[in-house]
Amino acid sequence: GAVVSTDCTLTNCPVGLSWSGLPWSSTEARVEATCSDAGLCEEQTGTCQCFSGFDGIACERMDCFNDCSGHGQCLTMAELAFMDSALPLSAITTLEARYGSHGKASAWDADIVRGCLCDSSWSVGLSLGQRQQPEFFGADCSLRRCPSADDPTTVVTDETDCSNVTAPGGRGVGKSGNICHVDCANRGLCDTGNNDLGRCTCFSGYSGAACERFEVNSGGVATL
């Protein structure tokens, strides 16, 4: 950066669009600021010391929480707009329809605000054979879903069938053969974190990794 002291010992830090600047007209806002107003300038080295949650040479980008806990990808809003598996699920996957305008990442936060796309051992989406929810979830992908199965007490209804079911967020509908994830078959409690990551504790009378087995002699009653 440029020298800013008379004895040449201090240096300007990089600048970026301010995260906290006020608009000065109905159409203009976000002036450039040292370290994007999201960090402190170390003038001896000319480098920004970013506040928690921001990174980049000018603190111009948002971090992903906990770096997605090692169970996801940290992507920009523009990148996530193209992802079929990004939540909320949507049948529309073009940037023009979902982010920015006219096919361009023109929204101010398109390339600087980032979020986690969580990992999953199964395919996530609205199509045949895909599930509407990923295996890992949460803002930082630190939580894990439990094994899924149809509720053994409902004889007619298949809770795992997401055909024509609107996905969480209300922006997409499951196609024929789409799958709903049902933690512990609704017959147990799912420990999504801690040491028993993604493990079911079945209610009395039910067993199996997903609590999918109904014990006939348990005294329970199957329902329609």
JSON list of C-alpha atoms in Angstrom, two decimals:
[
{"chain": "A", "resi": 1, "resn": "GLY", "atom": "CA", "xyz": [0.00, 0.00, 0.00]},
{"chain": "A", "resi": 2, "resn": "ALA", "atom": "CA", "xyz": [0.95, 3.65, -0.17]},
{"chain": "A", "resi": 3, "resn": "VAL", "atom": "CA", "xyz": [3.23, 5.17, 2.45]},
{"chain": "A", "resi": 4, "resn": "VAL", "atom": "CA", "xyz": [1.28, 7.41, 4.83]},
{"chain": "A", "resi": 5, "resn": "SER", "atom": "CA", "xyz": [3.88, 8.66, 7.31]},
{"chain": "A", "resi": 6, "resn": "THR", "atom": "CA", "xyz": [6.67, 11.23, 6.92]},
{"chain": "A", "resi": 7, "resn": "ASP", "atom": "CA", "xyz": [9.34, 8.74, 7.99]},
{"chain": "A", "resi": 8, "resn": "CYS", "atom": "CA", "xyz": [8.03, 6.01, 5.65]},
{"chain": "A", "resi": 9, "resn": "THR", "atom": "CA", "xyz": [7.28, 3.63, 8.52]},
{"chain": "A", "resi": 10, "resn": "LEU", "atom": "CA", "xyz": [3.48, 3.42, 8.13]},
{"chain": "A", "resi": 11, "resn": "THR", "atom": "CA", "xyz": [1.53, 1.99, 5.22]},
{"chain": "A", "resi": 12, "resn": "ASN", "atom": "CA", "xyz": [-2.06, 2.11, 3.99]},
{"chain": "A", "resi": 13, "resn": "CYS", "atom": "CA", "xyz": [-4.09, -1.08, 4.24]},
{"chain": "A", "resi": 14, "resn": "PRO", "atom": "CA", "xyz": [-6.24, -2.46, 1.42]},
{"chain": "A", "resi": 15, "resn": "VAL", "atom": "CA", "xyz": [-9.71, -1.01, 0.94]},
{"chain": "A", "resi": 16, "resn": "GLY", "atom": "CA", "xyz": [-13.02, -2.63, 0.10]},
{"chain": "A", "resi": 17, "resn": "LEU", "atom": "CA", "xyz": [-16.71, -1.79, 0.09]},
{"chain": "A", "resi": 18, "resn": "SER", "atom": "CA", "xyz": [-17.78, -0.94, 3.62]},
{"chain": "A", "resi": 19, "resn": "TRP", "atom": "CA", "xyz": [-19.91, -3.48, 5.44]},
{"chain": "A", "resi": 20, "resn": "SER", "atom": "CA", "xyz": [-21.37, -0.76, 7.66]},
{"chain": "A", "resi": 21, "resn": "GLY", "atom": "CA", "xyz": [-21.41, 2.42, 5.61]},
{"chain": "A", "resi": 22, "resn": "LEU", "atom": "CA", "xyz": [-24.62, 4.44, 5.33]},
{"chain": "A", "resi": 23, "resn": "PRO", "atom": "CA", "xyz": [-26.33, 5.21, 1.99]},
{"chain": "A", "resi": 24, "resn": "TRP", "atom": "CA", "xyz": [-25.98, 8.79, 0.78]},
{"chain": "A", "resi": 25, "resn": "SER", "atom": "CA", "xyz": [-28.82, 8.73, -1.79]},
{"chain": "A", "resi": 26, "resn": "SER", "atom": "CA", "xyz": [-31.76, 6.53, -2.78]},
{"chain": "A", "resi": 27, "resn": "THR", "atom": "CA", "xyz": [-29.57, 4.62, -5.25]},
{"chain": "A", "resi": 28, "resn": "GLU", "atom": "CA", "xyz": [-26.04, 4.85, -3.84]},
{"chain": "A", "resi": 29, "resn": "ALA", "atom": "CA", "xyz": [-24.42, 3.30, -0.79]},
{"chain": "A", "resi": 30, "resn": "ARG", "atom": "CA", "xyz": [-21.45, 1.35, 0.51]},
{"chain": "A", "resi": 31, "resn": "VAL", "atom": "CA", "xyz": [-18.40, 3.53, -0.01]},
{"chain": "A", "resi": 32, "resn": "GLU", "atom": "CA", "xyz": [-14.90, 2.07, 0.02]},
{"chain": "A", "resi": 33, "resn": "ALA", "atom": "CA", "xyz": [-13.25, 1.90, 3.41]},
{"chain": "A", "resi": 34, "resn": "THR", "atom": "CA", "xyz": [-10.00, 0.67, 4.89]},
{"chain": "A", "resi": 35, "resn": "CYS", "atom": "CA", "xyz": [-10.33, -3.04, 5.65]},
{"chain": "A", "resi": 36, "resn": "SER", "atom": "CA", "xyz": [-13.96, -2.71, 4.51]},
{"chain": "A", "resi": 37, "resn": "ASP", "atom": "CA", "xyz": [-14.83, -1.45, 8.02]},
{"chain": "A", "resi": 38, "resn": "ALA", "atom": "CA", "xyz": [-14.59, -5.08, 9.10]},
{"chain": "A", "resi": 39, "resn": "GLY", "atom": "CA", "xyz": [-11.10, -5.13, 10.50]},
{"chain": "A", "resi": 40, "resn": "LEU", "atom": "CA", "xyz": [-8.23, -3.12, 11.94]},
{"chain": "A", "resi": 41, "resn": "CYS", "atom": "CA", "xyz": [-5.35, -1.81, 9.87]},
{"chain": "A", "resi": 42, "resn": "GLU", "atom": "CA", "xyz": [-1.87, -2.88, 10.97]},
{"chain": "A", "resi": 43, "resn": "GLU", "atom": "CA", "xyz": [-0.05, 0.16, 9.62]},
{"chain": "A", "resi": 44, "resn": "GLN", "atom": "CA", "xyz": [3.44, -1.22, 10.21]},
{"chain": "A", "resi": 45, "resn": "THR", "atom": "CA", "xyz": [2.77, -4.00, 7.71]},
{"chain": "A", "resi": 46, "resn": "GLY", "atom": "CA", "xyz": [-0.12, -2.59, 5.70]},
{"chain": "A", "resi": 47, "resn": "THR", "atom": "CA", "xyz": [-2.27, -5.63, 6.40]},
{"chain": "A", "resi": 48, "resn": "CYS", "atom": "CA", "xyz": [-5.80, -5.93, 7.73]},
{"chain": "A", "resi": 49, "resn": "GLN", "atom": "CA", "xyz": [-6.57, -7.85, 10.90]},
{"chain": "A", "resi": 50, "resn": "CYS", "atom": "CA", "xyz": [-10.13, -8.94, 10.15]},
{"chain": "A", "resi": 51, "resn": "PHE", "atom": "CA", "xyz": [-12.85, -9.18, 12.74]},
{"chain": "A", "resi": 52, "resn": "SER", "atom": "CA", "xyz": [-14.30, -12.60, 13.44]},
{"chain": "A", "resi": 53, "resn": "GLY", "atom": "CA", "xyz": [-16.52, -13.68, 10.56]},
{"chain": "A", "resi": 54, "resn": "PHE", "atom": "CA", "xyz": [-14.63, -11.85, 7.80]},
{"chain": "A", "resi": 55, "resn": "ASP", "atom": "CA", "xyz": [-11.61, -12.62, 5.64]},
{"chain": "A", "resi": 56, "resn": "GLY", "atom": "CA", "xyz": [-9.81, -11.52, 2.50]},
{"chain": "A", "resi": 57, "resn": "ILE", "atom": "CA", "xyz": [-6.93, -9.06, 2.15]},
{"chain": "A", "resi": 58, "resn": "ALA", "atom": "CA", "xyz": [-9.38, -6.19, 2.78]},
{"chain": "A", "resi": 59, "resn": "CYS", "atom": "CA", "xyz": [-11.79, -8.19, 4.99]},
{"chain": "A", "resi": 60, "resn": "GLU", "atom": "CA", "xyz": [-14.13, -7.95, 2.02]},
{"chain": "A", "resi": 61, "resn": "ARG", "atom": "CA", "xyz": [-15.64, -11.43, 2.31]},
{"chain": "A", "resi": 62, "resn": "MET", "atom": "CA", "xyz": [-17.70, -13.17, 4.97]},
{"chain": "A", "resi": 63, "resn": "ASP", "atom": "CA", "xyz": [-16.37, -16.35, 6.52]},
{"chain": "A", "resi": 64, "resn": "CYS", "atom": "CA", "xyz": [-18.44, -19.51, 6.83]},
{"chain": "A", "resi": 65, "resn": "PHE", "atom": "CA", "xyz": [-19.24, -20.44, 10.42]},
{"chain": "A", "resi": 66, "resn": "ASN", "atom": "CA", "xyz": [-16.56, -22.80, 11.78]},
{"chain": "A", "resi": 67, "resn": "ASP", "atom": "CA", "xyz": [-15.40, -23.41, 8.20]},
{"chain": "A", "resi": 68, "resn": "CYS", "atom": "CA", "xyz": [-18.49, -25.63, 7.81]},
{"chain": "A", "resi": 69, "resn": "SER", "atom": "CA", "xyz": [-17.11, -27.94, 10.53]},
{"chain": "A", "resi": 70, "resn": "GLY", "atom": "CA", "xyz": [-15.28, -30.02, 7.94]},
{"chain": "A", "resi": 71, "resn": "HIS", "atom": "CA", "xyz": [-18.64, -31.30, 6.64]},
{"chain": "A", "resi": 72, "resn": "GLY", "atom": "CA", "xyz": [-19.44, -28.85, 3.86]},
{"chain": "A", "resi": 73, "resn": "GLN", "atom": "CA", "xyz": [-18.29, -26.40, 1.22]},
{"chain": "A", "resi": 74, "resn": "CYS", "atom": "CA", "xyz": [-18.05, -22.65, 1.81]},
{"chain": "A", "resi": 75, "resn": "LEU", "atom": "CA", "xyz": [-19.65, -21.05, -1.25]},
{"chain": "A", "resi": 76, "resn": "THR", "atom": "CA", "xyz": [-20.75, -17.58, -2.32]},
{"chain": "A", "resi": 77, "resn": "MET", "atom": "CA", "xyz": [-24.38, -16.67, -2.81]},
{"chain": "A", "resi": 78, "resn": "ALA", "atom": "CA", "xyz": [-23.78, -16.61, -6.57]},
{"chain": "A", "resi": 79, "resn": "GLU", "atom": "CA", "xyz": [-22.37, -20.15, -6.46]},
{"chain": "A", "resi": 80, "resn": "LEU", "atom": "CA", "xyz": [-25.14, -21.45, -4.23]},
{"chain": "A", "resi": 81, "resn": "ALA", "atom": "CA", "xyz": [-27.76, -20.07, -6.63]},
{"chain": "A", "resi": 82, "resn": "PHE", "atom": "CA", "xyz": [-26.62, -22.61, -9.22]},
{"chain": "A", "resi": 83, "resn": "MET", "atom": "CA", "xyz": [-26.63, -25.62, -6.88]},
{"chain": "A", "resi": 84, "resn": "ASP", "atom": "CA", "xyz": [-29.56, -28.03, -7.14]},
{"chain": "A", "resi": 85, "resn": "SER", "atom": "CA", "xyz": [-28.81, -29.28, -3.62]},
{"chain": "A", "resi": 86, "resn": "ALA", "atom": "CA", "xyz": [-28.58, -25.86, -1.94]},
{"chain": "A", "resi": 87, "resn": "LEU", "atom": "CA", "xyz": [-31.35, -25.05, 0.53]},
{"chain": "A", "resi": 88, "resn": "PRO", "atom": "CA", "xyz": [-34.07, -24.04, 0.16]},
{"chain": "A", "resi": 89, "resn": "LEU", "atom": "CA", "xyz": [-34.52, -26.52, -2.69]},
{"chain": "A", "resi": 90, "resn": "SER", "atom": "CA", "xyz": [-35.95, -25.01, -5.84]},
{"chain": "A", "resi": 91, "resn": "ALA", "atom": "CA", "xyz": [-36.87, -26.30, -9.28]},
{"chain": "A", "resi": 92, "resn": "ILE", "atom": "CA", "xyz": [-35.31, -23.13, -10.73]},
{"chain": "A", "resi": 93, "resn": "THR", "atom": "CA", "xyz": [-31.53, -23.36, -10.93]},
{"chain": "A", "resi": 94, "resn": "THR", "atom": "CA", "xyz": [-30.47, -20.40, -13.08]},
{"chain": "A", "resi": 95, "resn": "LEU", "atom": "CA", "xyz": [-28.76, -17.37, -11.63]},
{"chain": "A", "resi": 96, "resn": "GLU", "atom": "CA", "xyz": [-31.01, -15.11, -13.67]},
{"chain": "A", "resi": 97, "resn": "ALA", "atom": "CA", "xyz": [-34.09, -16.43, -11.90]},
{"chain": "A", "resi": 98, "resn": "ARG", "atom": "CA", "xyz": [-32.67, -16.92, -8.44]},
{"chain": "A", "resi": 99, "resn": "TYR", "atom": "CA", "xyz": [-29.91, -14.37, -7.83]},
{"chain": "A", "resi": 100, "resn": "GLY", "atom": "CA", "xyz": [-28.61, -11.17, -9.36]},
{"chain": "A", "resi": 101, "resn": "SER", "atom": "CA", "xyz": [-30.29, -9.96, -12.53]},
{"chain": "A", "resi": 102, "resn": "HIS", "atom": "CA", "xyz": [-30.16, -10.79, -16.23]},
{"chain": "A", "resi": 103, "resn": "GLY", "atom": "CA", "xyz": [-27.86, -13.74, -15.63]},
{"chain": "A", "resi": 104, "resn": "LYS", "atom": "CA", "xyz": [-25.20, -11.62, -13.93]},
{"chain": "A", "resi": 105, "resn": "ALA", "atom": "CA", "xyz": [-24.09, -11.61, -10.30]},
{"chain": "A", "resi": 106, "resn": "SER", "atom": "CA", "xyz": [-25.07, -7.97, -9.94]},
{"chain": "A", "resi": 107, "resn": "ALA", "atom": "CA", "xyz": [-26.44, -8.18, -6.39]},
{"chain": "A", "resi": 108, "resn": "TRP", "atom": "CA", "xyz": [-23.94, -6.46, -4.11]},
{"chain": "A", "resi": 109, "resn": "ASP", "atom": "CA", "xyz": [-23.43, -9.52, -1.92]},
{"chain": "A", "resi": 110, "resn": "ALA", "atom": "CA", "xyz": [-23.25, -12.12, -4.69]},
{"chain": "A", "resi": 111, "resn": "ASP", "atom": "CA", "xyz": [-19.52, -12.80, -4.39]},
{"chain": "A", "resi": 112, "resn": "ILE", "atom": "CA", "xyz": [-18.76, -11.70, -0.84]},
{"chain": "A", "resi": 113, "resn": "VAL", "atom": "CA", "xyz": [-21.47, -13.25, 1.34]},
{"chain": "A", "resi": 114, "resn": "ARG", "atom": "CA", "xyz": [-20.88, -16.95, 1.78]},
{"chain": "A", "resi": 115, "resn": "GLY", "atom": "CA", "xyz": [-22.66, -19.89, 3.33]},
{"chain": "A", "resi": 116, "resn": "CYS", "atom": "CA", "xyz": [-22.21, -23.63, 3.84]},
{"chain": "A", "resi": 117, "resn": "LEU", "atom": "CA", "xyz": [-23.42, -26.30, 1.45]},
{"chain": "A", "resi": 118, "resn": "CYS", "atom": "CA", "xyz": [-23.45, -29.27, 3.80]},
{"chain": "A", "resi": 119, "resn": "ASP", "atom": "CA", "xyz": [-22.16, -32.70, 2.84]},
{"chain": "A", "resi": 120, "resn": "SER", "atom": "CA", "xyz": [-24.41, -35.70, 2.46]},
{"chain": "A", "resi": 121, "resn": "SER", "atom": "CA", "xyz": [-23.82, -39.40, 1.77]},
{"chain": "A", "resi": 122, "resn": "TRP", "atom": "CA", "xyz": [-27.06, -39.38, -0.25]},
{"chain": "A", "resi": 123, "resn": "SER", "atom": "CA", "xyz": [-28.11, -37.20, -3.17]},
{"chain": "A", "resi": 124, "resn": "VAL", "atom": "CA", "xyz": [-30.06, -34.09, -2.18]},
{"chain": "A", "resi": 125, "resn": "GLY", "atom": "CA", "xyz": [-32.73, -32.55, -4.40]},
{"chain": "A", "resi": 126, "resn": "LEU", "atom": "CA", "xyz": [-36.26, -32.82, -5.70]},
{"chain": "A", "resi": 127, "resn": "SER", "atom": "CA", "xyz": [-35.81, -35.62, -8.24]},
{"chain": "A", "resi": 128, "resn": "LEU", "atom": "CA", "xyz": [-36.36, -39.37, -8.21]},
{"chain": "A", "resi": 129, "resn": "GLY", "atom": "CA", "xyz": [-34.24, -41.07, -5.54]},
{"chain": "A", "resi": 130, "resn": "GLN", "atom": "CA", "xyz": [-33.08, -37.81, -3.98]},
{"chain": "A", "resi": 131, "resn": "ARG", "atom": "CA", "xyz": [-33.86, -36.69, -0.44]},
{"chain": "A", "resi": 132, "resn": "GLN", "atom": "CA", "xyz": [-35.08, -33.23, 0.44]},
{"chain": "A", "resi": 133, "resn": "GLN", "atom": "CA", "xyz": [-32.67, -32.87, 3.37]},
{"chain": "A", "resi": 134, "resn": "PRO", "atom": "CA", "xyz": [-28.89, -33.35, 3.57]},
{"chain": "A", "resi": 135, "resn": "GLU", "atom": "CA", "xyz": [-27.12, -35.65, 6.02]},
{"chain": "A", "resi": 136, "resn": "PHE", "atom": "CA", "xyz": [-25.23, -32.82, 7.72]},
{"chain": "A", "resi": 137, "resn": "PHE", "atom": "CA", "xyz": [-27.10, -29.63, 8.53]},
{"chain": "A", "resi": 138, "resn": "GLY", "atom": "CA", "xyz": [-27.07, -26.41, 10.53]},
{"chain": "A", "resi": 139, "resn": "ALA", "atom": "CA", "xyz": [-25.49, -23.06, 9.72]},
{"chain": "A", "resi": 140, "resn": "ASP", "atom": "CA", "xyz": [-22.03, -24.63, 10.16]},
{"chain": "A", "resi": 141, "resn": "CYS", "atom": "CA", "xyz": [-22.92, -28.23, 9.13]},
{"chain": "A", "resi": 142, "resn": "SER", "atom": "CA", "xyz": [-22.11, -29.37, 12.66]},
{"chain": "A", "resi": 143, "resn": "LEU", "atom": "CA", "xyz": [-25.27, -31.47, 13.07]},
{"chain": "A", "resi": 144, "resn": "ARG", "atom": "CA", "xyz": [-25.98, -34.85, 11.52]},
{"chain": "A", "resi": 145, "resn": "ARG", "atom": "CA", "xyz": [-29.28, -36.50, 10.78]},
{"chain": "A", "resi": 146, "resn": "CYS", "atom": "CA", "xyz": [-30.10, -39.95, 12.08]},
{"chain": "A", "resi": 147, "resn": "PRO", "atom": "CA", "xyz": [-30.95, -43.01, 9.98]},
{"chain": "A", "resi": 148, "resn": "SER", "atom": "CA", "xyz": [-34.30, -42.68, 8.22]},
{"chain": "A", "resi": 149, "resn": "ALA", "atom": "CA", "xyz": [-37.16, -45.13, 7.75]},
{"chain": "A", "resi": 150, "resn": "ASP", "atom": "CA", "xyz": [-40.92, -45.31, 7.30]},
{"chain": "A", "resi": 151, "resn": "ASP", "atom": "CA", "xyz": [-42.91, -45.22, 10.53]},
{"chain": "A", "resi": 152, "resn": "PRO", "atom": "CA", "xyz": [-43.65, -48.89, 11.35]},
{"chain": "A", "resi": 153, "resn": "THR", "atom": "CA", "xyz": [-46.95, -48.02, 13.06]},
{"chain": "A", "resi": 154, "resn": "THR", "atom": "CA", "xyz": [-48.60, -46.44, 10.01]},
{"chain": "A", "resi": 155, "resn": "VAL", "atom": "CA", "xyz": [-49.81, -49.24, 7.78]},
{"chain": "A", "resi": 156, "resn": "VAL", "atom": "CA", "xyz": [-50.99, -47.19, 4.79]},
{"chain": "A", "resi": 157, "resn": "THR", "atom": "CA", "xyz": [-48.96, -43.97, 4.91]},
{"chain": "A", "resi": 158, "resn": "ASP", "atom": "CA", "xyz": [-45.32, -43.96, 3.80]},
{"chain": "A", "resi": 159, "resn": "GLU", "atom": "CA", "xyz": [-43.72, -41.00, 5.54]},
{"chain": "A", "resi": 160, "resn": "THR", "atom": "CA", "xyz": [-40.62, -41.30, 3.37]},
{"chain": "A", "resi": 161, "resn": "ASP", "atom": "CA", "xyz": [-42.56, -40.61, 0.16]},
{"chain": "A", "resi": 162, "resn": "CYS", "atom": "CA", "xyz": [-41.97, -36.98, -0.81]},
{"chain": "A", "resi": 163, "resn": "SER", "atom": "CA", "xyz": [-43.74, -37.13, -4.18]},
{"chain": "A", "resi": 164, "resn": "ASN", "atom": "CA", "xyz": [-45.67, -33.86, -4.58]},
{"chain": "A", "resi": 165, "resn": "VAL", "atom": "CA", "xyz": [-44.50, -32.75, -1.13]},
{"chain": "A", "resi": 166, "resn": "THR", "atom": "CA", "xyz": [-43.34, -29.13, -0.88]},
{"chain": "A", "resi": 167, "resn": "ALA", "atom": "CA", "xyz": [-39.76, -28.93, 0.38]},
{"chain": "A", "resi": 168, "resn": "PRO", "atom": "CA", "xyz": [-38.92, -26.83, 3.46]},
{"chain": "A", "resi": 169, "resn": "GLY", "atom": "CA", "xyz": [-38.77, -23.20, 2.40]},
{"chain": "A", "resi": 170, "resn": "GLY", "atom": "CA", "xyz": [-41.71, -23.53, 0.03]},
{"chain": "A", "resi": 171, "resn": "ARG", "atom": "CA", "xyz": [-39.77, -23.11, -3.24]},
{"chain": "A", "resi": 172, "resn": "GLY", "atom": "CA", "xyz": [-39.84, -26.60, -4.70]},
{"chain": "A", "resi": 173, "resn": "VAL", "atom": "CA", "xyz": [-42.01, -29.73, -4.87]},
{"chain": "A", "resi": 174, "resn": "GLY", "atom": "CA", "xyz": [-40.74, -33.30, -4.83]},
{"chain": "A", "resi": 175, "resn": "LYS", "atom": "CA", "xyz": [-41.07, -35.20, -8.09]},
{"chain": "A", "resi": 176, "resn": "SER", "atom": "CA", "xyz": [-42.33, -38.78, -8.28]},
{"chain": "A", "resi": 177, "resn": "GLY", "atom": "CA", "xyz": [-39.99, -40.99, -6.27]},
{"chain": "A", "resi": 178, "resn": "ASN", "atom": "CA", "xyz": [-38.57, -38.12, -4.23]},
{"chain": "A", "resi": 179, "resn": "ILE", "atom": "CA", "xyz": [-37.70, -39.09, -0.65]},
{"chain": "A", "resi": 180, "resn": "CYS", "atom": "CA", "xyz": [-38.50, -37.48, 2.68]},
{"chain": "A", "resi": 181, "resn": "HIS", "atom": "CA", "xyz": [-35.95, -38.03, 5.43]},
{"chain": "A", "resi": 182, "resn": "VAL", "atom": "CA", "xyz": [-37.66, -39.29, 8.60]},
{"chain": "A", "resi": 183, "resn": "ASP", "atom": "CA", "xyz": [-35.27, -39.38, 11.52]},
{"chain": "A", "resi": 184, "resn": "CYS", "atom": "CA", "xyz": [-35.64, -42.55, 13.59]},
{"chain": "A", "resi": 185, "resn": "ALA", "atom": "CA", "xyz": [-38.90, -43.40, 11.73]},
{"chain": "A", "resi": 186, "resn": "ASN", "atom": "CA", "xyz": [-40.67, -40.99, 14.12]},
{"chain": "A", "resi": 187, "resn": "ARG", "atom": "CA", "xyz": [-40.27, -43.72, 16.76]},
{"chain": "A", "resi": 188, "resn": "GLY", "atom": "CA", "xyz": [-37.21, -42.44, 18.58]},
{"chain": "A", "resi": 189, "resn": "LEU", "atom": "CA", "xyz": [-35.13, -39.41, 19.47]},
{"chain": "A", "resi": 190, "resn": "CYS", "atom": "CA", "xyz": [-32.29, -38.33, 17.23]},
{"chain": "A", "resi": 191, "resn": "ASP", "atom": "CA", "xyz": [-29.03, -37.20, 18.83]},
{"chain": "A", "resi": 192, "resn": "THR", "atom": "CA", "xyz": [-27.78, -34.87, 16.12]},
{"chain": "A", "resi": 193, "resn": "GLY", "atom": "CA", "xyz": [-24.58, -33.86, 17.87]},
{"chain": "A", "resi": 194, "resn": "ASN", "atom": "CA", "xyz": [-22.13, -34.50, 20.69]},
{"chain": "A", "resi": 195, "resn": "ASN", "atom": "CA", "xyz": [-20.49, -37.93, 20.83]},
{"chain": "A", "resi": 196, "resn": "ASP", "atom": "CA", "xyz": [-23.46, -39.88, 19.46]},
{"chain": "A", "resi": 197, "resn": "LEU", "atom": "CA", "xyz": [-23.58, -37.91, 16.22]},
{"chain": "A", "resi": 198, "resn": "GLY", "atom": "CA", "xyz": [-26.61, -39.00, 14.21]},
{"chain": "A", "resi": 199, "resn": "ARG", "atom": "CA", "xyz": [-27.72, -41.85, 16.45]},
{"chain": "A", "resi": 200, "resn": "CYS", "atom": "CA", "xyz": [-31.29, -42.87, 17.35]},
{"chain": "A", "resi": 201, "resn": "THR", "atom": "CA", "xyz": [-32.54, -43.64, 20.83]},
{"chain": "A", "resi": 202, "resn": "CYS", "atom": "CA", "xyz": [-35.67, -45.70, 20.17]},
{"chain": "A", "resi": 203, "resn": "PHE", "atom": "CA", "xyz": [-38.86, -45.45, 22.16]},
{"chain": "A", "resi": 204, "resn": "SER", "atom": "CA", "xyz": [-39.88, -48.48, 24.17]},
{"chain": "A", "resi": 205, "resn": "GLY", "atom": "CA", "xyz": [-41.17, -51.19, 21.83]},
{"chain": "A", "resi": 206, "resn": "TYR", "atom": "CA", "xyz": [-39.11, -50.16, 18.80]},
{"chain": "A", "resi": 207, "resn": "SER", "atom": "CA", "xyz": [-35.67, -51.21, 17.62]},
{"chain": "A", "resi": 208, "resn": "GLY", "atom": "CA", "xyz": [-33.24, -50.99, 14.71]},
{"chain": "A", "resi": 209, "resn": "ALA", "atom": "CA", "xyz": [-30.75, -48.32, 13.65]},
{"chain": "A", "resi": 210, "resn": "ALA", "atom": "CA", "xyz": [-33.68, -46.17, 12.53]},
{"chain": "A", "resi": 211, "resn": "CYS", "atom": "CA", "xyz": [-36.20, -47.53, 15.09]},
{"chain": "A", "resi": 212, "resn": "GLU", "atom": "CA", "xyz": [-37.89, -49.09, 12.08]},
{"chain": "A", "resi": 213, "resn": "ARG", "atom": "CA", "xyz": [-38.86, -52.35, 13.76]},
{"chain": "A", "resi": 214, "resn": "PHE", "atom": "CA", "xyz": [-42.11, -52.59, 15.73]},
{"chain": "A", "resi": 215, "resn": "GLU", "atom": "CA", "xyz": [-42.01, -55.16, 18.49]},
{"chain": "A", "resi": 216, "resn": "VAL", "atom": "CA", "xyz": [-45.32, -57.04, 18.29]},
{"chain": "A", "resi": 217, "resn": "ASN", "atom": "CA", "xyz": [-45.26, -58.05, 21.95]},
{"chain": "A", "resi": 218, "resn": "SER", "atom": "CA", "xyz": [-44.52, -54.54, 23.15]},
{"chain": "A", "resi": 219, "resn": "GLY", "atom": "CA", "xyz": [-48.13, -53.63, 23.72]},
{"chain": "A", "resi": 220, "resn": "GLY", "atom": "CA", "xyz": [-48.07, -50.96, 21.03]},
{"chain": "A", "resi": 221, "resn": "VAL", "atom": "CA", "xyz": [-50.88, -50.56, 18.49]},
{"chain": "A", "resi": 222, "resn": "ALA", "atom": "CA", "xyz": [-50.34, -50.04, 14.78]},
{"chain": "A", "resi": 223, "resn": "THR", "atom": "CA", "xyz": [-52.40, -47.21, 13.28]},
{"chain": "A", "resi": 224, "resn": "LEU", "atom": "CA", "xyz": [-53.61, -46.38, 9.81]}
]
